[in-house]
Coordinates of C-alpha atoms and ligand atoms in Angstrom, one line a residue:
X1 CA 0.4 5.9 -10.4
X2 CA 3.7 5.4 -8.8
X3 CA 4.0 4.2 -5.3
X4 CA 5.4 6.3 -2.4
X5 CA 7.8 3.6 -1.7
X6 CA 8.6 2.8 -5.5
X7 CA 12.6 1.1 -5.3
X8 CA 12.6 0.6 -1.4
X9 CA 13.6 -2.3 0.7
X10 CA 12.0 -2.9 4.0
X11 CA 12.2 -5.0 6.6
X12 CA 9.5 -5.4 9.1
X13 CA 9.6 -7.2 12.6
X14 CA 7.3 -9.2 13.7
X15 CA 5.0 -8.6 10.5
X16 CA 3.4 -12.2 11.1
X17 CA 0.6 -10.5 12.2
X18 CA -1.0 -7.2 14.1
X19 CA 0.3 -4.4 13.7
X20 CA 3.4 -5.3 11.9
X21 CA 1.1 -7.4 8.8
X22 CA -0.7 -3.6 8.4
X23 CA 2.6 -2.1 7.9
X24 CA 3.7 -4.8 5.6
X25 CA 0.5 -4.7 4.0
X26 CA 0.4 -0.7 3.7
X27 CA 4.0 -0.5 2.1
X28 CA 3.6 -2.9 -0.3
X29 CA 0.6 -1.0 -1.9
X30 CA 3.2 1.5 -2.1
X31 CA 5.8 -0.3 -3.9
X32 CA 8.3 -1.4 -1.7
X33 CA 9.8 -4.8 -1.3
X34 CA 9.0 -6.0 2.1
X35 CA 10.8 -9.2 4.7
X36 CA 8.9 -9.9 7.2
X37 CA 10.7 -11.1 9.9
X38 CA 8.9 -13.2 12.7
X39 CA 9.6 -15.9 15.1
X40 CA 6.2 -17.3 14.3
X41 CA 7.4 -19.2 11.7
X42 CA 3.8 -20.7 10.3
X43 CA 2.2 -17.3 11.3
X44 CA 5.1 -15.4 9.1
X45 CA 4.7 -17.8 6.1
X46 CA 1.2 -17.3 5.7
X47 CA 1.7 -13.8 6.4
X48 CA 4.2 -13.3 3.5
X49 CA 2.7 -15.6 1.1
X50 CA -0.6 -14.0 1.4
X51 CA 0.5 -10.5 1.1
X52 CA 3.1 -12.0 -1.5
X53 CA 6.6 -11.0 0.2
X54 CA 9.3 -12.4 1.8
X55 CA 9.5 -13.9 5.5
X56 CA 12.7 -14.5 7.4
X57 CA 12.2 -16.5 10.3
X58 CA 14.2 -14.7 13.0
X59 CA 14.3 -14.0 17.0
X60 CA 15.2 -10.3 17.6
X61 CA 16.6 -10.5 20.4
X62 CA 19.8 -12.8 18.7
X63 CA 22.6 -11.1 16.6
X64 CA 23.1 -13.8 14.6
X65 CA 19.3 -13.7 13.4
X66 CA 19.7 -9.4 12.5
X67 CA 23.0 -11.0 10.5
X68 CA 20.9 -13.4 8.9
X69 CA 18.6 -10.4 7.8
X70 CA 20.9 -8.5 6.3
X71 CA 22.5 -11.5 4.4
X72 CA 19.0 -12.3 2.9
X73 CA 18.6 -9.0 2.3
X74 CA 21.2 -7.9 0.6
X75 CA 21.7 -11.2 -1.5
X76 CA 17.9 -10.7 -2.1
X77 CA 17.5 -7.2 -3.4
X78 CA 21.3 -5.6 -2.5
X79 CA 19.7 -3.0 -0.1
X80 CA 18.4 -1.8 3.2
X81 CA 16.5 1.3 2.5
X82 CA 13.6 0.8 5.9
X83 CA 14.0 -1.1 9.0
X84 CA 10.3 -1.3 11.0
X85 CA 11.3 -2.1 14.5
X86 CA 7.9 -3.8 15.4
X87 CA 8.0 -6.9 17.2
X88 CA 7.5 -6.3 21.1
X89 CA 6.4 -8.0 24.0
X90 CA 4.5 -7.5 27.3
X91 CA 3.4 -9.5 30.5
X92 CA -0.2 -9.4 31.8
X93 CA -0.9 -5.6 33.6
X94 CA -0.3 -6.5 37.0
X95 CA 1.0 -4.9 40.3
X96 CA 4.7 -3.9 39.9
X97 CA 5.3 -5.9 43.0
X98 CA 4.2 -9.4 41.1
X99 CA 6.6 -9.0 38.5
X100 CA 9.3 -11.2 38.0
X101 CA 12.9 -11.4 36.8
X102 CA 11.8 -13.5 34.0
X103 CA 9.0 -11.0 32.7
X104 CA 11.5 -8.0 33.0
X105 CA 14.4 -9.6 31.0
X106 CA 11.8 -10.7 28.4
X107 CA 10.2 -7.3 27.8
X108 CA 13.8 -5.6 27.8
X109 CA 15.1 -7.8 25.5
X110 CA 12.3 -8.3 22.9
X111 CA 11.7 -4.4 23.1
X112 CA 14.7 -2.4 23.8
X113 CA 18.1 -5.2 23.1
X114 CA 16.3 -5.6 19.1
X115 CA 16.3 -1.9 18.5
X116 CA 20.1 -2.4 19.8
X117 CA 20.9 -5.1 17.4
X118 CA 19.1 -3.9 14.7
X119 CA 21.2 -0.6 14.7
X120 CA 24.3 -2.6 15.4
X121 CA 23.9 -4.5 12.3
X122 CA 22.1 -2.8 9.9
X123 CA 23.6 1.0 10.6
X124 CA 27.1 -0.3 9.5
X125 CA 25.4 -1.2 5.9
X126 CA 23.2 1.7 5.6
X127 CA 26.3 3.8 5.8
X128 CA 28.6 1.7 3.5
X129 CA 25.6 1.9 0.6
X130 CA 25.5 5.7 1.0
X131 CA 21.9 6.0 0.4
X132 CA 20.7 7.0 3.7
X133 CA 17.6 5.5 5.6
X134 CA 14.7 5.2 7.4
X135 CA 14.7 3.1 11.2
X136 CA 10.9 3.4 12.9
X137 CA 10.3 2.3 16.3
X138 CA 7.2 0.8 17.2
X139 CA 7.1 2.5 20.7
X140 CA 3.7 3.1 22.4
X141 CA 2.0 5.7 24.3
X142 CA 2.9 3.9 27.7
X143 CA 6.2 5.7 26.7
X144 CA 5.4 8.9 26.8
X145 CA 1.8 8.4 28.9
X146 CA 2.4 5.7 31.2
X147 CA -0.2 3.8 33.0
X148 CA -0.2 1.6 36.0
X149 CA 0.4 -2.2 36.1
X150 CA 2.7 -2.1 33.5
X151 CA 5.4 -0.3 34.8
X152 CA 8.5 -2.0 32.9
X153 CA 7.1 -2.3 29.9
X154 CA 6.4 1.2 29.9
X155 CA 9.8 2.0 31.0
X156 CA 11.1 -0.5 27.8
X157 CA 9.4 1.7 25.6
X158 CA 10.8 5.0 27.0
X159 CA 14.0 4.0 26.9
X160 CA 13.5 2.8 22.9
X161 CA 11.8 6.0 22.5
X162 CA 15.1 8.0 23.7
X163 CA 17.3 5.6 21.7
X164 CA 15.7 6.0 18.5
X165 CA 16.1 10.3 19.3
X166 CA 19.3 9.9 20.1
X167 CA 20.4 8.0 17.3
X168 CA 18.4 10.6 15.1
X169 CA 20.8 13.6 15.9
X170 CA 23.6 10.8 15.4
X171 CA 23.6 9.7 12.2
X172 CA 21.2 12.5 10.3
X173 CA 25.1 13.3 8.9
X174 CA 24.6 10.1 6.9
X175 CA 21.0 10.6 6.5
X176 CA 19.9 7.9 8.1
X177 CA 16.7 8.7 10.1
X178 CA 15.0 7.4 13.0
X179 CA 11.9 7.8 14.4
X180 CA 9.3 6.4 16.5
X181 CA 5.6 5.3 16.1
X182 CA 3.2 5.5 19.8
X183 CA 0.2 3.9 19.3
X184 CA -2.7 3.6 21.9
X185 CA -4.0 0.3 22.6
X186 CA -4.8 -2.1 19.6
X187 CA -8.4 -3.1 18.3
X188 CA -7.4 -6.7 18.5
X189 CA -4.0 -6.8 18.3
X190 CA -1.9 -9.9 19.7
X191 CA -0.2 -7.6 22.8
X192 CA -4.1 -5.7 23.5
X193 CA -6.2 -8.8 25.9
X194 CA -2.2 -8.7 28.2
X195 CA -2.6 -4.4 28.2
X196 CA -6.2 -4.5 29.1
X197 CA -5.4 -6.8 31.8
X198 CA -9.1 -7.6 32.0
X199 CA -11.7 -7.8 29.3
X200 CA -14.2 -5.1 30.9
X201 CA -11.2 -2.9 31.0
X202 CA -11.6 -2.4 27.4
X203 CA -14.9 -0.2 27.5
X204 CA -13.0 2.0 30.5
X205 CA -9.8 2.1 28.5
X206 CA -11.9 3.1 25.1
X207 CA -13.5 5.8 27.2
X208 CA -10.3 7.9 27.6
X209 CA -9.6 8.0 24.0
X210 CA -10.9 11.4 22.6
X211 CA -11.7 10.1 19.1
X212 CA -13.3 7.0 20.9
X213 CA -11.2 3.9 19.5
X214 CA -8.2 1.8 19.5
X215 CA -5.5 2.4 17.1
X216 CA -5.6 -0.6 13.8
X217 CA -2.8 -2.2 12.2
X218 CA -3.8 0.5 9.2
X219 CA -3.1 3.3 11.3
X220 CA 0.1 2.4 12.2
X221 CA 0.9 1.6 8.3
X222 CA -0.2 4.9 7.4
X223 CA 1.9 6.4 10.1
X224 CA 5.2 4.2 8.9
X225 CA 4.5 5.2 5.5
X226 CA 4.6 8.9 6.0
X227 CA 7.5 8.7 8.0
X228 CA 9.2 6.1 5.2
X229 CA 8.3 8.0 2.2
X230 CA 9.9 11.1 0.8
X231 CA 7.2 13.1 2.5
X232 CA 8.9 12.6 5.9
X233 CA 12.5 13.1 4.2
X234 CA 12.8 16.2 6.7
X235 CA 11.5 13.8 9.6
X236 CA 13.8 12.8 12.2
X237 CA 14.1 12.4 15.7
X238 CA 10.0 12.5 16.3
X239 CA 7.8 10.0 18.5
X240 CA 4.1 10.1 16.7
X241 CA 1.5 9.4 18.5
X242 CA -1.0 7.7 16.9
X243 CA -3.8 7.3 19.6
X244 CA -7.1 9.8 18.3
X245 CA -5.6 12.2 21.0
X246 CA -5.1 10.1 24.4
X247 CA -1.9 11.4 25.0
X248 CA -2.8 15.3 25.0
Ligands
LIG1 N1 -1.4 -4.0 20.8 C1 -1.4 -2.9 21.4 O1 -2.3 -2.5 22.1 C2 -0.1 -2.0 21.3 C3 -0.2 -0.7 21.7 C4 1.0 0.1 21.7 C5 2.2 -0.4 21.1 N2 2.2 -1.7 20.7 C6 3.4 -2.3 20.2 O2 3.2 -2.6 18.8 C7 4.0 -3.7 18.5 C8 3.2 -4.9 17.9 O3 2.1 -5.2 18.8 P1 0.9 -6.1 18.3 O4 -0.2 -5.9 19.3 O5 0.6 -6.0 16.9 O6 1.5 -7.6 18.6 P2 1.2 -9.0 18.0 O7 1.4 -9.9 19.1 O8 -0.1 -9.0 17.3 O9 2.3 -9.2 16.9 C9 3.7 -9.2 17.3 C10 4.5 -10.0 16.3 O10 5.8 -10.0 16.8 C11 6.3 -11.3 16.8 N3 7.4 -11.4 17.8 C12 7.2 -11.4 19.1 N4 8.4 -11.5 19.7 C13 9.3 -11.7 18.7 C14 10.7 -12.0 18.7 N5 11.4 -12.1 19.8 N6 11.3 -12.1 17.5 C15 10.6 -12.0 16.4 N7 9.3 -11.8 16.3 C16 8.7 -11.6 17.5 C17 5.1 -12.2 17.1 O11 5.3 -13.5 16.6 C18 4.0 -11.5 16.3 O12 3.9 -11.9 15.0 C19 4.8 -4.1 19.8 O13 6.1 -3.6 19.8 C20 3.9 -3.5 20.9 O14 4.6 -3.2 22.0 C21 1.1 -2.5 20.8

């Protein structure tokens, strides 16, 4: 049977592990060729050989290392067709008032500066090769549902989750879309023990989830893939939730 992503290219941040490795994982079932890109170098290795793709070792918060994407890329397999902005950050939910310089520039530049860079780099080469696109944003729900404690991470992913809109209505002319993912809190996910805050929080948390769980790294594959694939060719400009109905 052919795959959904049969002949696509895709580039996945922070696919070492969590969500990102079930997004790598999910699109190579479906035929694309995947990079995993990951500051974790040992993490991403493993990651890639395991899952049998290719791994990148890059910080996304540094132009030079989106450059060094594309160049592997292209020299690689001579296209962009998917660019999975994944990798994100937080510091532990705590009152507003205890946060520090250091934990906002962190979370604005992991999370909102790489969406940045990654347009600023790899929108240019989208548009030379003509062959349009597909750009998702790993936002959250604490974008569109915020919750206390984490007040500028949630404010990091609003702000991606307006970027990645805006950039839909700008460049749907060269069919290039954009869209982002929310997911609820992880089961188990790297980012999940720092959301929680504390680890009875979880059961509490849990509770206010209609379908009664965290998201998995499968979810969020599944969610990329529709929006990758031709069946989301008339998607743009959407932020999915993907969080058994917390946000309604
Ligand atoms: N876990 C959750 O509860 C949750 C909920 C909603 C949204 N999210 C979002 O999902 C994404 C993934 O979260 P996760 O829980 O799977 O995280 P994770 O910590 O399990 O994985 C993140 C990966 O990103 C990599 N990474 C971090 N900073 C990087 C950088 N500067 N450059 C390159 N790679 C970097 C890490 O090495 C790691 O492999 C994040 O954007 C996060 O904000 C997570």
């Amino acid at each position: 049977m052919p795959g959904r992503l049969d002949g696509k290219v895709a580039i996945v941040t922070g696919g070492g592990g969590g969500f990102g490795k079930g997004i790598a994982e999910r699109f190579l079932d479906e035929g694309a060729k995947v990079i995993i890109a990951d500051f974790a170098e040992e993490v991403g290795q493993k990651t890639a050989s395991e899952l049998k793709c290719e791994f990148v070792k890059c910080n996304v918060t540094e132009r030079q290392d989106w450059e060094n994407i594309l160049k592997v890329a292209d020299e690689k397999f001579g296209q962009i067709d998917i660019v999975i902005n994944n990798a994100g950050t937080t510091y532990r939910n705590k009152p507003t008032n205890d946060v520090t310089d250091e934990d906002f520039d962190k979370v604005f530049a992991v999370n909102v500066k790489s969406i940045y860079l990654s347009a600023n780099t790899i929108i240019p080469y989208m548009q030379k090769k003509g062959n349009g696109g597909s750009m998702v944003t790993i936002a959250s729900t604490a974008g569109i549902r915020p919750r206390p404690g984490l007040t500028w991470y949630n404010a990091s992913k609003a702000a991606v989750i307006n970027a990645t809109r805006t950039m839909a209505v700008e460049y749907a002319k060269d069919n290039i879309r954009f869209n982002s993912v929310c997911p609820v809190v992880g089961l188990g996910t790297g980012l999940t023990d720092l959301f929680l805050g504390k680890p009875e929080m979880e059961k509490t948390f849990m509770a206010t989830i209609p379908l009664g769980r965290g998201s998995t790294p499968k979810d969020i594959g599944n969610a990329c893939l529709y929006l990758c694939s031709e069946e989301g060719s008339f998607i743009t400009g959407t932020d999915l939730p993907v969080d058994g109905g917390r946000c309604v």
